Amino acid sequence: MKPLLPIILTADAFRPFGEVIETDNASEIRLINKGTTTRFHDIAPVDVSDKGGRPIISIFRGKPFALPIRISMMERHPLGSQAFMPLAGRPYLVVVAQDMAGRPGEPQAFLASETQGVSYAKGTWHHPLLALGDVSDFLVLDRGSNDTNLEEADYPEPYAINALT
């Protein structure tokens, strides 16, 4: 297997694949509710309306992966973005790839903190949820419809994440 070493998730490094969901990415910070609440506004776009799609909110419960983690396939959602926000208070892995003529290119792995979410841009190749340490819940915002919005592709040779940093 080819080695794949995760890097720390930052907004700049992840931008080719979507947005990092964290307060630093807010387009504007507003005090609301008579000053008792801070709103970090417009952190990541929601792009789900193709072919009549609608936004849905779900909770995904991911079983933890132990090292080494085998990366042998990727998936993408061509009709909408998909956002994940951790609820369990623990870090997790994000693996993404550029599109190479309809197939995932070389994967890139990111170690996300317990306070960072990600929003995959429409059509971004990514590995399914990679929880670490224990069973972990994620709030997920994505596209609901009756259309098929999933493509999967296997790598000819798998990659392995043997260490987290």
PDB file of C-alpha atoms in Angstrom:
ATOM      1  CA  MET A   1       0.000   0.000   0.000  1.00  0.00           C
ATOM      2  CA  LYS A   2       1.123   3.539  -0.684  1.00  0.00           C
ATOM      3  CA  PRO A   3       1.665   5.604   2.495  1.00  0.00           C
ATOM      4  CA  LEU A   4      -0.612   8.604   3.102  1.00  0.00           C
ATOM      5  CA  LEU A   5       0.283  11.046   5.889  1.00  0.00           C
ATOM      6  CA  PRO A   6      -2.429  13.416   7.138  1.00  0.00           C
ATOM      7  CA  ILE A   7      -1.723  17.118   7.596  1.00  0.00           C
ATOM      8  CA  ILE A   8      -3.500  19.451   9.999  1.00  0.00           C
ATOM      9  CA  LEU A   9      -6.770  20.748   8.549  1.00  0.00           C
ATOM     10  CA  THR A  10      -6.679  24.452   7.677  1.00  0.00           C
ATOM     11  CA  ALA A  11      -9.087  26.543   5.626  1.00  0.00           C
ATOM     12  CA  ASP A  12      -6.416  27.430   3.049  1.00  0.00           C
ATOM     13  CA  ALA A  13      -5.204  23.861   2.534  1.00  0.00           C
ATOM     14  CA  PHE A  14      -8.768  22.505   2.233  1.00  0.00           C
ATOM     15  CA  ARG A  15     -10.178  25.259  -0.031  1.00  0.00           C
ATOM     16  CA  PRO A  16      -9.755  23.276  -3.322  1.00  0.00           C
ATOM     17  CA  PHE A  17     -12.190  20.704  -1.871  1.00  0.00           C
ATOM     18  CA  GLY A  18     -14.680  22.918  -0.007  1.00  0.00           C
ATOM     19  CA  GLU A  19     -14.776  24.886   3.221  1.00  0.00           C
ATOM     20  CA  VAL A  20     -13.684  24.291   6.799  1.00  0.00           C
ATOM     21  CA  ILE A  21     -16.540  24.952   9.190  1.00  0.00           C
ATOM     22  CA  GLU A  22     -15.104  26.997  12.050  1.00  0.00           C
ATOM     23  CA  THR A  23     -15.651  30.437  13.485  1.00  0.00           C
ATOM     24  CA  ASP A  24     -12.558  31.843  11.735  1.00  0.00           C
ATOM     25  CA  ASN A  25     -14.305  31.355   8.367  1.00  0.00           C
ATOM     26  CA  ALA A  26     -17.289  33.560   9.140  1.00  0.00           C
ATOM     27  CA  SER A  27     -17.957  36.239   6.536  1.00  0.00           C
ATOM     28  CA  GLU A  28     -19.351  38.398   9.300  1.00  0.00           C
ATOM     29  CA  ILE A  29     -19.733  38.241  13.084  1.00  0.00           C
ATOM     30  CA  ARG A  30     -23.025  39.526  14.490  1.00  0.00           C
ATOM     31  CA  LEU A  31     -24.338  39.977  17.993  1.00  0.00           C
ATOM     32  CA  ILE A  32     -27.945  38.783  18.083  1.00  0.00           C
ATOM     33  CA  ASN A  33     -30.628  38.055  20.679  1.00  0.00           C
ATOM     34  CA  LYS A  34     -30.054  41.383  22.458  1.00  0.00           C
ATOM     35  CA  GLY A  35     -26.314  40.757  22.622  1.00  0.00           C
ATOM     36  CA  THR A  36     -26.473  37.366  24.342  1.00  0.00           C
ATOM     37  CA  THR A  37     -25.442  35.338  21.285  1.00  0.00           C
ATOM     38  CA  THR A  38     -22.657  35.697  18.753  1.00  0.00           C
ATOM     39  CA  ARG A  39     -23.540  34.564  15.246  1.00  0.00           C
ATOM     40  CA  PHE A  40     -20.654  33.494  13.025  1.00  0.00           C
ATOM     41  CA  HIS A  41     -22.429  34.157   9.745  1.00  0.00           C
ATOM     42  CA  ASP A  42     -22.145  32.423   6.366  1.00  0.00           C
ATOM     43  CA  ILE A  43     -19.293  30.022   7.145  1.00  0.00           C
ATOM     44  CA  ALA A  44     -19.896  27.621   4.239  1.00  0.00           C
ATOM     45  CA  PRO A  45     -22.277  27.553   1.280  1.00  0.00           C
ATOM     46  CA  VAL A  46     -25.002  24.922   0.968  1.00  0.00           C
ATOM     47  CA  ASP A  47     -25.291  23.816  -2.669  1.00  0.00           C
ATOM     48  CA  VAL A  48     -28.045  21.185  -2.958  1.00  0.00           C
ATOM     49  CA  SER A  49     -30.704  22.552  -5.329  1.00  0.00           C
ATOM     50  CA  ASP A  50     -29.674  20.745  -8.568  1.00  0.00           C
ATOM     51  CA  LYS A  51     -32.571  18.721 -10.021  1.00  0.00           C
ATOM     52  CA  GLY A  52     -34.952  19.843  -7.277  1.00  0.00           C
ATOM     53  CA  GLY A  53     -32.841  18.755  -4.306  1.00  0.00           C
ATOM     54  CA  ARG A  54     -33.574  20.106  -0.852  1.00  0.00           C
ATOM     55  CA  PRO A  55     -31.376  20.545   2.238  1.00  0.00           C
ATOM     56  CA  ILE A  56     -31.667  17.863   4.907  1.00  0.00           C
ATOM     57  CA  ILE A  57     -30.049  17.531   8.341  1.00  0.00           C
ATOM     58  CA  SER A  58     -29.015  14.102   9.614  1.00  0.00           C
ATOM     59  CA  ILE A  59     -26.796  12.604  12.302  1.00  0.00           C
ATOM     60  CA  PHE A  60     -24.229  10.060  11.135  1.00  0.00           C
ATOM     61  CA  ARG A  61     -22.786   7.736  13.791  1.00  0.00           C
ATOM     62  CA  GLY A  62     -19.320   6.572  12.723  1.00  0.00           C
ATOM     63  CA  LYS A  63     -17.509   3.543  14.082  1.00  0.00           C
ATOM     64  CA  PRO A  64     -13.863   4.345  14.849  1.00  0.00           C
ATOM     65  CA  PHE A  65     -11.018   3.340  12.576  1.00  0.00           C
ATOM     66  CA  ALA A  66      -7.721   2.110  14.005  1.00  0.00           C
ATOM     67  CA  LEU A  67      -4.331   2.561  12.379  1.00  0.00           C
ATOM     68  CA  PRO A  68      -3.359   1.551   9.796  1.00  0.00           C
ATOM     69  CA  ILE A  69      -6.367   2.874   7.873  1.00  0.00           C
ATOM     70  CA  ARG A  70      -6.747   1.491   4.354  1.00  0.00           C
ATOM     71  CA  ILE A  71      -7.914   4.006   1.716  1.00  0.00           C
ATOM     72  CA  SER A  72      -9.044   1.927  -1.247  1.00  0.00           C
ATOM     73  CA  MET A  73     -12.067   3.856  -2.536  1.00  0.00           C
ATOM     74  CA  MET A  74     -13.552   7.314  -2.737  1.00  0.00           C
ATOM     75  CA  GLU A  75     -17.035   8.696  -3.276  1.00  0.00           C
ATOM     76  CA  ARG A  76     -18.560  11.955  -4.437  1.00  0.00           C
ATOM     77  CA  HIS A  77     -21.944  13.628  -4.654  1.00  0.00           C
ATOM     78  CA  PRO A  78     -22.287  15.318  -8.059  1.00  0.00           C
ATOM     79  CA  LEU A  79     -25.593  17.076  -7.299  1.00  0.00           C
ATOM     80  CA  GLY A  80     -24.846  18.737  -3.971  1.00  0.00           C
ATOM     81  CA  SER A  81     -22.456  19.754  -1.243  1.00  0.00           C
ATOM     82  CA  GLN A  82     -22.200  17.773   1.985  1.00  0.00           C
ATOM     83  CA  ALA A  83     -21.190  19.196   5.365  1.00  0.00           C
ATOM     84  CA  PHE A  84     -20.025  17.327   8.492  1.00  0.00           C
ATOM     85  CA  MET A  85     -19.762  18.844  11.989  1.00  0.00           C
ATOM     86  CA  PRO A  86     -18.434  16.643  14.800  1.00  0.00           C
ATOM     87  CA  LEU A  87     -20.648  16.326  17.862  1.00  0.00           C
ATOM     88  CA  ALA A  88     -18.516  13.890  19.887  1.00  0.00           C
ATOM     89  CA  GLY A  89     -15.673  16.209  20.893  1.00  0.00           C
ATOM     90  CA  ARG A  90     -12.883  14.214  19.277  1.00  0.00           C
ATOM     91  CA  PRO A  91     -10.673  14.601  16.191  1.00  0.00           C
ATOM     92  CA  TYR A  92     -11.362  12.731  12.955  1.00  0.00           C
ATOM     93  CA  LEU A  93      -9.801  12.238   9.532  1.00  0.00           C
ATOM     94  CA  VAL A  94     -10.819  13.774   6.205  1.00  0.00           C
ATOM     95  CA  VAL A  95      -9.485  12.292   2.959  1.00  0.00           C
ATOM     96  CA  VAL A  96     -10.173  14.081  -0.337  1.00  0.00           C
ATOM     97  CA  ALA A  97      -8.899  14.042  -3.920  1.00  0.00           C
ATOM     98  CA  GLN A  98      -9.042  16.200  -7.016  1.00  0.00           C
ATOM     99  CA  ASP A  99     -11.077  14.924  -9.956  1.00  0.00           C
ATOM    100  CA  MET A 100      -8.909  13.407 -12.695  1.00  0.00           C
ATOM    101  CA  ALA A 101     -11.119  12.828 -15.754  1.00  0.00           C
ATOM    102  CA  GLY A 102     -14.000  11.432 -13.710  1.00  0.00           C
ATOM    103  CA  ARG A 103     -11.851   9.475 -11.248  1.00  0.00           C
ATOM    104  CA  PRO A 104     -10.296  10.441  -7.924  1.00  0.00           C
ATOM    105  CA  GLY A 105      -6.700  11.593  -8.137  1.00  0.00           C
ATOM    106  CA  GLU A 106      -4.000  11.216  -5.490  1.00  0.00           C
ATOM    107  CA  PRO A 107      -5.674  11.423  -2.068  1.00  0.00           C
ATOM    108  CA  GLN A 108      -4.855  14.075   0.491  1.00  0.00           C
ATOM    109  CA  ALA A 109      -5.546  13.422   4.180  1.00  0.00           C
ATOM    110  CA  PHE A 110      -6.323  16.008   6.855  1.00  0.00           C
ATOM    111  CA  LEU A 111      -6.534  15.640  10.614  1.00  0.00           C
ATOM    112  CA  ALA A 112      -9.536  17.688  11.760  1.00  0.00           C
ATOM    113  CA  SER A 113      -9.869  18.877  15.342  1.00  0.00           C
ATOM    114  CA  GLU A 114     -12.939  18.238  17.467  1.00  0.00           C
ATOM    115  CA  THR A 115     -14.169  21.784  16.722  1.00  0.00           C
ATOM    116  CA  GLN A 116     -13.711  21.798  12.932  1.00  0.00           C
ATOM    117  CA  GLY A 117     -16.318  20.705  10.444  1.00  0.00           C
ATOM    118  CA  VAL A 118     -15.932  20.334   6.703  1.00  0.00           C
ATOM    119  CA  SER A 119     -18.209  21.136   3.800  1.00  0.00           C
ATOM    120  CA  TYR A 120     -17.311  19.169   0.686  1.00  0.00           C
ATOM    121  CA  ALA A 121     -18.006  21.148  -2.468  1.00  0.00           C
ATOM    122  CA  LYS A 122     -20.379  19.557  -4.953  1.00  0.00           C
ATOM    123  CA  GLY A 123     -18.589  16.764  -6.824  1.00  0.00           C
ATOM    124  CA  THR A 124     -15.575  16.543  -4.481  1.00  0.00           C
ATOM    125  CA  TRP A 125     -14.079  13.065  -4.171  1.00  0.00           C
ATOM    126  CA  HIS A 126     -13.827  12.073  -0.506  1.00  0.00           C
ATOM    127  CA  HIS A 127     -13.522   8.993   1.638  1.00  0.00           C
ATOM    128  CA  PRO A 128     -16.540   8.022   3.743  1.00  0.00           C
ATOM    129  CA  LEU A 129     -16.565   9.159   7.375  1.00  0.00           C
ATOM    130  CA  LEU A 130     -13.356   8.364   9.311  1.00  0.00           C
ATOM    131  CA  ALA A 131     -14.063   8.594  13.049  1.00  0.00           C
ATOM    132  CA  LEU A 132     -11.157   8.090  15.452  1.00  0.00           C
ATOM    133  CA  GLY A 133     -10.942   6.834  19.031  1.00  0.00           C
ATOM    134  CA  ASP A 134     -14.552   5.900  19.717  1.00  0.00           C
ATOM    135  CA  VAL A 135     -17.993   5.849  18.125  1.00  0.00           C
ATOM    136  CA  SER A 136     -18.625   9.449  17.055  1.00  0.00           C
ATOM    137  CA  ASP A 137     -21.694  11.395  15.969  1.00  0.00           C
ATOM    138  CA  PHE A 138     -21.614  14.040  13.238  1.00  0.00           C
ATOM    139  CA  LEU A 139     -24.297  16.539  12.283  1.00  0.00           C
ATOM    140  CA  VAL A 140     -24.588  16.308   8.490  1.00  0.00           C
ATOM    141  CA  LEU A 141     -26.185  18.793   6.108  1.00  0.00           C
ATOM    142  CA  ASP A 142     -26.622  17.461   2.611  1.00  0.00           C
ATOM    143  CA  ARG A 143     -29.031  16.960  -0.273  1.00  0.00           C
ATOM    144  CA  GLY A 144     -32.283  15.100  -0.076  1.00  0.00           C
ATOM    145  CA  SER A 145     -34.124  13.863  -3.201  1.00  0.00           C
ATOM    146  CA  ASN A 146     -35.043  10.708  -5.073  1.00  0.00           C
ATOM    147  CA  ASP A 147     -32.164  11.165  -7.554  1.00  0.00           C
ATOM    148  CA  THR A 148     -28.965   9.170  -7.397  1.00  0.00           C
ATOM    149  CA  ASN A 149     -26.351  11.492  -5.950  1.00  0.00           C
ATOM    150  CA  LEU A 150     -23.513   9.072  -5.257  1.00  0.00           C
ATOM    151  CA  GLU A 151     -20.574   7.919  -7.370  1.00  0.00           C
ATOM    152  CA  GLU A 152     -17.920   5.544  -6.041  1.00  0.00           C
ATOM    153  CA  ALA A 153     -14.491   4.670  -7.428  1.00  0.00           C
ATOM    154  CA  ASP A 154     -11.834   2.204  -6.283  1.00  0.00           C
ATOM    155  CA  TYR A 155      -8.114   2.931  -6.369  1.00  0.00           C
ATOM    156  CA  PRO A 156      -6.058   0.389  -8.352  1.00  0.00           C
ATOM    157  CA  GLU A 157      -3.599   0.304  -5.432  1.00  0.00           C
ATOM    158  CA  PRO A 158      -4.765   1.228  -1.922  1.00  0.00           C
ATOM    159  CA  TYR A 159      -3.189   3.841   0.311  1.00  0.00           C
ATOM    160  CA  ALA A 160      -2.506   3.430   4.023  1.00  0.00           C
ATOM    161  CA  ILE A 161      -2.616   5.967   6.816  1.00  0.00           C
ATOM    162  CA  ASN A 162      -0.110   4.568   9.318  1.00  0.00           C
ATOM    163  CA  ALA A 163       0.257   7.621  11.566  1.00  0.00           C
ATOM    164  CA  LEU A 164      -1.824  10.715  12.272  1.00  0.00           C
ATOM    165  CA  THR A 165       0.939  13.334  11.910  1.00  0.00           C
TER     166      THR A 165
END
